[in-house]
């Protein structure tokens, strides 16, 4: 369960922080690589998607690569 003071971000805010498109954020959520909460519905995409700030941090920490892997 999230801490009561934890911040939730929408897809646009996550996209800005990760410097990717909103579509990429939706794809990360759909693939299960970034957990999210759906606060509303939509025919194509859930419009009320909320992602914990800690989930964004965990995703970034999990995507770290070693210096040798970065140049390959």
Tab-separated table of N, CA, C and O in Angstrom, residues 1-69:
chain	number	residue	atom	x	y	z
A	1	UNK	N	0.832	-1.180	0.000
A	1	UNK	CA	0.000	0.000	0.000
A	1	UNK	C	0.879	1.246	0.000
A	1	UNK	O	1.921	1.278	0.634
A	2	UNK	N	0.444	2.248	-0.707
A	2	UNK	CA	1.223	3.478	-0.817
A	2	UNK	C	1.187	4.253	0.492
A	2	UNK	O	0.202	4.221	1.224
A	3	UNK	N	2.262	4.939	0.773
A	3	UNK	CA	2.286	5.817	1.928
A	3	UNK	C	1.287	6.935	1.699
A	3	UNK	O	1.104	7.387	0.571
A	4	UNK	N	0.603	7.413	2.742
A	4	UNK	CA	-0.419	8.438	2.559
A	4	UNK	C	0.090	9.712	1.889
A	4	UNK	O	-0.652	10.382	1.202
A	5	UNK	N	1.359	10.035	2.056
A	5	UNK	CA	1.894	11.272	1.492
A	5	UNK	C	2.538	11.066	0.123
A	5	UNK	O	3.117	11.987	-0.421
A	6	UNK	N	2.435	9.848	-0.430
A	6	UNK	CA	3.079	9.593	-1.716
A	6	UNK	C	2.340	10.304	-2.844
A	6	UNK	O	1.112	10.354	-2.871
A	7	UNK	N	3.088	10.825	-3.790
A	7	UNK	CA	2.522	11.571	-4.901
A	7	UNK	C	2.201	10.647	-6.061
A	7	UNK	O	2.974	9.753	-6.393
A	8	UNK	N	1.053	10.877	-6.675
A	8	UNK	CA	0.657	10.160	-7.880
A	8	UNK	C	0.786	11.108	-9.058
A	8	UNK	O	0.459	12.291	-8.958
A	9	UNK	N	1.275	10.592	-10.179
A	9	UNK	CA	1.481	11.382	-11.391
A	9	UNK	C	0.582	10.854	-12.501
A	9	UNK	O	0.282	9.662	-12.540
A	10	UNK	N	0.181	11.730	-13.410
A	10	UNK	CA	-0.550	11.240	-14.578
A	10	UNK	C	0.455	10.911	-15.683
A	10	UNK	O	1.661	11.134	-15.543
A	11	UNK	N	-0.035	10.350	-16.772
A	11	UNK	CA	0.849	9.879	-17.848
A	11	UNK	C	1.678	11.017	-18.436
A	11	UNK	O	2.858	10.823	-18.760
A	12	UNK	N	1.097	12.193	-18.563
A	12	UNK	CA	1.834	13.328	-19.130
A	12	UNK	C	2.985	13.747	-18.224
A	12	UNK	O	4.084	14.044	-18.700
A	13	UNK	N	2.760	13.743	-16.910
A	13	UNK	CA	3.818	14.118	-15.973
A	13	UNK	C	4.950	13.090	-15.976
A	13	UNK	O	6.126	13.456	-15.918
A	14	UNK	N	4.588	11.805	-16.067
A	14	UNK	CA	5.611	10.757	-16.140
A	14	UNK	C	6.411	10.903	-17.435
A	14	UNK	O	7.632	10.777	-17.438
A	15	UNK	N	5.725	11.182	-18.527
A	15	UNK	CA	6.399	11.353	-19.817
A	15	UNK	C	7.409	12.497	-19.755
A	15	UNK	O	8.527	12.371	-20.279
A	16	UNK	N	7.049	13.570	-19.102
A	16	UNK	CA	7.967	14.711	-18.973
A	16	UNK	C	9.190	14.312	-18.150
A	16	UNK	O	10.325	14.617	-18.521
A	17	UNK	N	8.954	13.612	-17.045
A	17	UNK	CA	10.079	13.214	-16.182
A	17	UNK	C	11.021	12.239	-16.864
A	17	UNK	O	12.224	12.286	-16.669
A	18	UNK	N	10.457	11.317	-17.667
A	18	UNK	CA	11.288	10.327	-18.356
A	18	UNK	C	11.785	10.822	-19.714
A	18	UNK	O	12.585	10.147	-20.361
A	19	UNK	N	11.259	11.953	-20.153
A	19	UNK	CA	11.584	12.522	-21.479
A	19	UNK	C	11.252	11.546	-22.600
A	19	UNK	O	12.075	11.267	-23.486
A	20	UNK	N	10.028	11.008	-22.513
A	20	UNK	CA	9.494	10.118	-23.538
A	20	UNK	C	8.093	10.610	-23.882
A	20	UNK	O	7.576	11.547	-23.266
A	21	UNK	N	7.460	9.964	-24.855
A	21	UNK	CA	6.095	10.350	-25.217
A	21	UNK	C	5.096	9.703	-24.262
A	21	UNK	O	5.405	8.737	-23.556
A	22	UNK	N	3.876	10.226	-24.245
A	22	UNK	CA	2.819	9.620	-23.434
A	22	UNK	C	2.528	8.208	-23.913
A	22	UNK	O	2.208	7.333	-23.116
A	23	UNK	N	2.635	7.975	-25.217
A	23	UNK	CA	2.412	6.626	-25.749
A	23	UNK	C	3.386	5.628	-25.148
A	23	UNK	O	3.021	4.486	-24.852
A	24	UNK	N	4.630	6.050	-24.959
A	24	UNK	CA	5.627	5.178	-24.350
A	24	UNK	C	5.232	4.851	-22.913
A	24	UNK	O	5.369	3.708	-22.468
A	25	UNK	N	4.716	5.828	-22.187
A	25	UNK	CA	4.268	5.588	-20.811
A	25	UNK	C	3.127	4.576	-20.814
A	25	UNK	O	3.128	3.622	-20.026
A	26	UNK	N	2.152	4.754	-21.704
A	26	UNK	CA	1.038	3.802	-21.795
A	26	UNK	C	1.547	2.404	-22.156
A	26	UNK	O	1.057	1.406	-21.625
A	27	UNK	N	2.539	2.317	-23.026
A	27	UNK	CA	3.106	1.015	-23.394
A	27	UNK	C	3.835	0.368	-22.219
A	27	UNK	O	3.771	-0.853	-22.034
A	28	UNK	N	4.548	1.158	-21.417
A	28	UNK	CA	5.223	0.634	-20.231
A	28	UNK	C	4.210	0.061	-19.241
A	28	UNK	O	4.428	-0.993	-18.649
A	29	UNK	N	3.100	0.754	-19.086
A	29	UNK	CA	2.050	0.280	-18.180
A	29	UNK	C	1.397	-0.980	-18.746
A	29	UNK	O	1.205	-1.968	-18.035
A	30	UNK	N	1.075	-0.969	-20.040
A	30	UNK	CA	0.404	-2.118	-20.668
A	30	UNK	C	1.277	-3.371	-20.627
A	30	UNK	O	0.763	-4.485	-20.483
A	31	UNK	N	2.595	-3.195	-20.735
A	31	UNK	CA	3.500	-4.344	-20.722
A	31	UNK	C	3.791	-4.842	-19.315
A	31	UNK	O	4.435	-5.868	-19.151
A	32	UNK	N	3.354	-4.093	-18.299
A	32	UNK	CA	3.578	-4.496	-16.920
A	32	UNK	C	4.908	-4.048	-16.354
A	32	UNK	O	5.257	-4.417	-15.235
A	33	UNK	N	5.651	-3.266	-17.104
A	33	UNK	CA	6.960	-2.817	-16.622
A	33	UNK	C	6.855	-1.627	-15.670
A	33	UNK	O	7.822	-1.311	-14.974
A	34	UNK	N	5.683	-0.958	-15.651
A	34	UNK	CA	5.469	0.137	-14.724
A	34	UNK	C	4.044	0.012	-14.172
A	34	UNK	O	3.080	0.115	-14.934
A	35	UNK	N	3.896	-0.243	-12.881
A	35	UNK	CA	2.551	-0.389	-12.314
A	35	UNK	C	1.811	0.943	-12.271
A	35	UNK	O	2.423	2.001	-12.112
A	36	UNK	N	0.500	0.871	-12.443
A	36	UNK	CA	-0.318	2.081	-12.442
A	36	UNK	C	-1.705	1.765	-11.910
A	36	UNK	O	-2.105	0.600	-11.820
A	37	UNK	N	-2.435	2.810	-11.582
A	37	UNK	CA	-3.815	2.703	-11.126
A	37	UNK	C	-4.692	3.375	-12.176
A	37	UNK	O	-4.357	4.445	-12.674
A	38	UNK	N	-5.814	2.745	-12.477
A	38	UNK	CA	-6.756	3.330	-13.433
A	38	UNK	C	-7.869	4.006	-12.640
A	38	UNK	O	-8.583	3.369	-11.889
A	39	UNK	N	-8.009	5.304	-12.824
A	39	UNK	CA	-9.009	6.080	-12.096
A	39	UNK	C	-10.234	6.388	-12.942
A	39	UNK	O	-11.127	7.056	-12.516
A	40	UNK	N	-10.248	5.951	-14.178
A	40	UNK	CA	-11.371	6.200	-15.058
A	40	UNK	C	-11.274	5.284	-16.252
A	40	UNK	O	-10.371	4.464	-16.348
A	41	UNK	N	-12.175	5.407	-17.158
A	41	UNK	CA	-12.170	4.524	-18.314
A	41	UNK	C	-12.075	5.296	-19.614
A	41	UNK	O	-12.257	6.499	-19.656
A	42	UNK	N	-11.825	4.594	-20.657
A	42	UNK	CA	-11.769	5.154	-21.991
A	42	UNK	C	-11.809	4.010	-22.980
A	42	UNK	O	-11.404	2.902	-22.671
A	43	UNK	N	-12.314	4.246	-24.165
A	43	UNK	CA	-12.428	3.173	-25.140
A	43	UNK	C	-11.073	2.728	-25.662
A	43	UNK	O	-10.844	1.555	-25.896
A	44	UNK	N	-10.166	3.655	-25.876
A	44	UNK	CA	-8.857	3.317	-26.418
A	44	UNK	C	-7.829	3.234	-25.311
A	44	UNK	O	-7.095	2.260	-25.196
A	45	UNK	N	-7.752	4.264	-24.503
A	45	UNK	CA	-6.786	4.310	-23.402
A	45	UNK	C	-7.512	4.747	-22.141
A	45	UNK	O	-8.395	5.584	-22.198
A	46	UNK	N	-7.088	4.227	-20.988
A	46	UNK	CA	-7.671	4.732	-19.745
A	46	UNK	C	-7.237	6.178	-19.530
A	46	UNK	O	-6.051	6.485	-19.546
A	47	UNK	N	-8.181	7.059	-19.385
A	47	UNK	CA	-7.850	8.486	-19.267
A	47	UNK	C	-7.415	8.879	-17.865
A	47	UNK	O	-6.770	9.890	-17.690
A	48	UNK	N	-7.768	8.086	-16.871
A	48	UNK	CA	-7.446	8.434	-15.503
A	48	UNK	C	-6.274	7.653	-14.965
A	48	UNK	O	-6.296	7.229	-13.823
A	49	UNK	N	-5.266	7.423	-15.759
A	49	UNK	CA	-4.115	6.639	-15.342
A	49	UNK	C	-3.286	7.446	-14.344
A	49	UNK	O	-2.951	8.599	-14.586
A	50	UNK	N	-2.984	6.820	-13.194
A	50	UNK	CA	-2.148	7.452	-12.183
A	50	UNK	C	-1.026	6.498	-11.810
A	50	UNK	O	-1.249	5.309	-11.588
A	51	UNK	N	0.173	7.033	-11.723
A	51	UNK	CA	1.369	6.238	-11.468
A	51	UNK	C	2.068	6.822	-10.245
A	51	UNK	O	2.278	8.036	-10.159
A	52	UNK	N	2.434	5.944	-9.314
A	52	UNK	CA	3.143	6.406	-8.128
A	52	UNK	C	4.516	6.944	-8.509
A	52	UNK	O	5.188	6.397	-9.365
A	53	UNK	N	4.911	7.992	-7.833
A	53	UNK	CA	6.241	8.557	-8.060
A	53	UNK	C	7.316	7.523	-7.744
A	53	UNK	O	8.337	7.443	-8.430
A	54	UNK	N	7.086	6.692	-6.744
A	54	UNK	CA	8.053	5.657	-6.390
A	54	UNK	C	8.168	4.597	-7.494
A	54	UNK	O	9.233	4.017	-7.684
A	55	UNK	N	7.089	4.350	-8.257
A	55	UNK	CA	7.144	3.404	-9.369
A	55	UNK	C	8.023	3.947	-10.490
A	55	UNK	O	8.746	3.193	-11.146
A	56	UNK	N	7.963	5.258	-10.704
A	56	UNK	CA	8.817	5.881	-11.723
A	56	UNK	C	10.282	5.773	-11.302
A	56	UNK	O	11.147	5.405	-12.108
A	57	UNK	N	10.557	6.031	-10.030
A	57	UNK	CA	11.919	5.914	-9.506
A	57	UNK	C	12.419	4.481	-9.608
A	57	UNK	O	13.560	4.234	-10.017
A	58	UNK	N	11.550	3.523	-9.262
A	58	UNK	CA	11.936	2.108	-9.349
A	58	UNK	C	12.211	1.704	-10.791
A	58	UNK	O	13.157	0.950	-11.061
A	59	UNK	N	11.416	2.199	-11.729
A	59	UNK	CA	11.655	1.895	-13.147
A	59	UNK	C	13.014	2.437	-13.587
A	59	UNK	O	13.775	1.749	-14.257
A	60	UNK	N	13.314	3.667	-13.201
A	60	UNK	CA	14.601	4.261	-13.572
A	60	UNK	C	15.761	3.500	-12.949
A	60	UNK	O	16.775	3.255	-13.609
A	61	UNK	N	15.624	3.110	-11.687
A	61	UNK	CA	16.690	2.349	-11.027
A	61	UNK	C	16.871	0.987	-11.679
A	61	UNK	O	17.993	0.486	-11.764
A	62	UNK	N	15.802	0.386	-12.144
A	62	UNK	CA	15.880	-0.915	-12.788
A	62	UNK	C	16.426	-0.866	-14.195
A	62	UNK	O	16.797	-1.889	-14.770
A	63	UNK	N	16.478	0.312	-14.774
A	63	UNK	CA	16.957	0.433	-16.153
A	63	UNK	C	18.420	0.870	-16.238
A	63	UNK	O	18.910	1.148	-17.330
A	64	UNK	N	19.094	0.930	-15.102
A	64	UNK	CA	20.507	1.305	-15.115
A	64	UNK	C	21.326	0.245	-15.844
A	64	UNK	O	21.082	-0.950	-15.709
A	65	UNK	N	22.285	0.691	-16.619
A	65	UNK	CA	23.166	-0.222	-17.318
A	65	UNK	C	24.613	0.050	-16.890
A	65	UNK	O	24.966	1.163	-16.527
A	66	UNK	N	25.436	-0.978	-16.987
A	66	UNK	CA	26.862	-0.822	-16.687
A	66	UNK	C	27.515	-0.027	-17.813
A	66	UNK	O	27.046	-0.050	-18.956
A	67	UNK	N	28.603	0.668	-17.544
A	67	UNK	CA	29.244	1.479	-18.582
A	67	UNK	C	29.595	0.673	-19.840
A	67	UNK	O	29.471	1.174	-20.946
A	68	UNK	N	30.011	-0.581	-19.700
A	68	UNK	CA	30.359	-1.382	-20.863
A	68	UNK	C	29.135	-1.690	-21.712
A	68	UNK	O	29.229	-1.787	-22.932
A	69	UNK	N	27.961	-1.839	-21.083
A	69	UNK	CA	26.730	-2.129	-21.826
A	69	UNK	C	26.222	-0.898	-22.580
A	69	UNK	O	25.544	-1.023	-23.571
